[in-house]
Coordinates of C-alpha atoms in Angstrom, one line a residue:
M26 CA 64.3 99.4 43.8
H27 CA 66.2 97.8 40.4
T28 CA 65.6 98.8 37.1
S29 CA 66.4 97.8 33.3
A30 CA 68.9 101.1 33.8
G31 CA 70.5 99.8 36.7
D32 CA 69.8 100.2 40.9
I33 CA 68.2 103.2 42.6
R34 CA 68.3 103.5 46.1
I35 CA 66.1 105.9 48.5
K36 CA 65.9 107.2 51.7
L37 CA 62.4 106.7 52.8
F38 CA 61.4 110.0 54.1
D39 CA 58.3 108.3 57.2
E40 CA 58.6 110.1 59.7
S41 CA 57.6 113.1 57.6
A42 CA 55.2 110.8 55.5
P43 CA 54.0 108.1 57.6
E44 CA 51.0 107.0 55.2
T45 CA 52.0 108.2 51.8
V46 CA 55.5 105.7 53.1
A47 CA 53.8 103.1 53.9
N48 CA 51.7 102.6 51.1
F49 CA 54.5 102.3 49.1
I50 CA 55.8 99.9 51.1
G51 CA 52.7 98.0 51.4
L52 CA 52.5 97.7 47.4
A53 CA 56.0 97.6 46.5
N54 CA 56.1 94.5 49.7
G55 CA 52.1 92.9 48.3
S56 CA 51.3 93.1 51.9
K57 CA 48.7 96.5 50.5
T58 CA 45.9 95.0 48.8
W59 CA 44.9 97.0 45.6
T60 CA 43.0 96.2 42.3
D61 CA 43.5 95.1 38.9
P62 CA 42.5 98.1 36.6
L63 CA 42.3 96.0 34.1
T64 CA 40.2 92.5 35.6
G65 CA 39.0 94.9 38.8
E66 CA 40.1 91.3 41.0
E67 CA 42.4 92.2 44.4
S68 CA 45.4 91.1 44.5
N69 CA 48.2 91.4 47.1
E70 CA 51.0 90.3 44.6
A71 CA 54.1 93.0 44.7
F72 CA 52.6 95.7 42.8
Y73 CA 55.3 98.2 41.0
N74 CA 56.7 94.8 39.8
G75 CA 57.1 95.0 35.2
L76 CA 55.7 98.4 35.3
T77 CA 57.6 100.7 33.9
F78 CA 58.7 104.7 33.8
H79 CA 56.1 105.8 31.1
R80 CA 56.8 109.7 31.8
I81 CA 60.4 111.2 31.7
I82 CA 59.9 115.0 30.7
K83 CA 64.1 115.5 30.5
D84 CA 65.6 118.1 33.1
F85 CA 62.5 117.7 35.0
M86 CA 61.4 114.2 36.9
I87 CA 60.0 110.8 35.8
Q88 CA 57.4 109.1 36.8
G89 CA 56.3 105.5 37.4
G90 CA 53.6 104.1 39.3
C91 CA 51.1 103.5 36.5
P92 CA 49.4 100.0 36.1
L93 CA 48.6 100.4 32.9
G94 CA 51.7 102.4 32.0
T95 CA 49.5 104.8 30.4
G96 CA 49.5 107.8 32.9
T97 CA 46.0 107.0 34.1
G98 CA 46.1 104.0 35.9
G99 CA 45.9 103.1 40.1
P100 CA 45.7 100.4 42.5
G101 CA 41.9 101.1 42.7
Y102 CA 41.8 103.5 46.0
T103 CA 43.3 107.6 46.1
F104 CA 44.4 109.2 49.5
D105 CA 45.3 112.8 50.9
D106 CA 48.5 114.8 50.2
E107 CA 51.0 114.9 53.5
I108 CA 52.7 118.1 52.5
D109 CA 55.6 118.8 55.4
P110 CA 56.1 122.5 55.0
S111 CA 60.2 121.8 55.7
L112 CA 60.4 119.4 52.4
K113 CA 60.9 121.2 49.1
F114 CA 61.2 121.0 45.7
D115 CA 64.7 122.9 45.7
K116 CA 67.0 120.5 44.3
P117 CA 67.3 117.2 42.3
Y118 CA 66.7 113.5 43.2
L119 CA 63.1 113.8 45.8
F120 CA 60.8 111.2 45.4
A121 CA 56.8 112.1 45.3
M122 CA 53.1 111.1 44.4
A123 CA 52.6 111.8 41.5
N124 CA 48.8 112.9 41.4
A125 CA 45.8 114.5 40.0
G126 CA 45.4 117.7 42.4
L127 CA 42.6 117.3 45.2
R128 CA 39.4 116.5 44.0
R129 CA 35.5 117.1 45.0
D130 CA 33.5 113.5 46.5
P131 CA 30.1 114.4 44.0
R132 CA 28.4 112.3 46.2
T133 CA 29.8 114.5 49.5
G134 CA 31.1 117.2 48.6
A135 CA 34.0 117.0 50.5
V136 CA 37.9 117.9 49.4
H137 CA 40.4 114.4 48.9
G138 CA 43.9 113.9 47.8
T139 CA 44.2 111.6 44.5
N140 CA 47.4 109.9 45.6
G141 CA 48.0 106.1 45.0
S142 CA 50.5 104.5 43.7
Q143 CA 52.7 107.1 40.9
F144 CA 56.1 108.1 42.3
F145 CA 57.9 110.3 40.5
I146 CA 61.7 111.0 40.8
T147 CA 62.6 115.5 40.2
T148 CA 65.9 115.7 38.1
V149 CA 66.5 119.6 38.6
P150 CA 65.2 121.9 41.5
T151 CA 61.1 122.3 41.1
P152 CA 60.2 124.9 42.9
W153 CA 56.6 125.5 41.5
L154 CA 55.9 121.7 42.7
D155 CA 55.6 123.4 46.6
G156 CA 52.6 122.2 48.5
H157 CA 51.0 120.3 45.8
H158 CA 52.7 116.6 46.1
T159 CA 53.5 114.9 48.6
I160 CA 57.5 114.2 49.2
F161 CA 58.3 110.8 50.5
G162 CA 62.1 110.5 50.6
E163 CA 65.3 111.2 47.9
V164 CA 67.4 109.7 45.8
A165 CA 70.5 108.1 48.7
D166 CA 74.1 107.9 46.3
E167 CA 76.3 109.3 43.6
A168 CA 75.0 105.4 42.1
S169 CA 71.6 106.3 41.9
R170 CA 71.7 109.9 40.6
K171 CA 73.9 108.5 38.3
V172 CA 71.2 105.6 37.1
V173 CA 67.8 108.6 36.9
D174 CA 71.1 111.3 35.4
A175 CA 70.7 108.2 32.4
L176 CA 66.8 107.8 32.9
D177 CA 66.2 111.3 32.8
A178 CA 68.6 111.7 28.5
V179 CA 66.5 108.3 27.1
A180 CA 64.8 109.7 23.8
T181 CA 61.0 110.4 24.4
D182 CA 58.3 110.5 21.8
S183 CA 56.2 114.2 21.8
S184 CA 53.5 112.2 24.8
D185 CA 56.7 111.9 27.1
A186 CA 57.6 108.0 27.2
P187 CA 59.7 106.7 26.2
L188 CA 60.9 105.1 23.5
D189 CA 62.0 102.4 24.5
P190 CA 60.7 100.8 28.0
V191 CA 62.3 101.6 31.3
M192 CA 60.9 99.1 33.6
I193 CA 60.7 98.8 37.4
E194 CA 61.7 95.2 37.9
T195 CA 61.5 95.0 41.4
I196 CA 61.7 96.7 44.2
E197 CA 63.0 95.7 48.0
I198 CA 62.5 97.2 50.9
A199 CA 65.6 97.0 52.8

């Protein structure tokens, strides 16, 4: 992940969360179709390029992947969690899906997840998140952790938005 603050290498957990990893890769490289929330048009452009880390809460997490930059947007679809009970939020630098909790479909009554495109990287252990968010990767090396630490320290406003935008420039899948 090439950001305006430096590169963040992430090791993805495709065995623990195969659908989540496939979704992230598909959005990152443009192989997964998504719907632009502003135009309603379908797209296969690389989704994350040019988005921001729209929410940074010091000593908790940095969050990105919202096409609106507000924390309210997504790719036009949702999917269920993939909770692997062996993966815990017991350390910093975990890569996980942001979601709005489970929702009940008003037509069918079925309960479903609310994952889409938004993700976060923890900066401290966050055990209260266990079982509520899909962990699908971790920051891969010390240089990348330093970039995450620098992002964790940026000045934010009262709604946790960075005062100066922090950009996701591109995501390269290796």
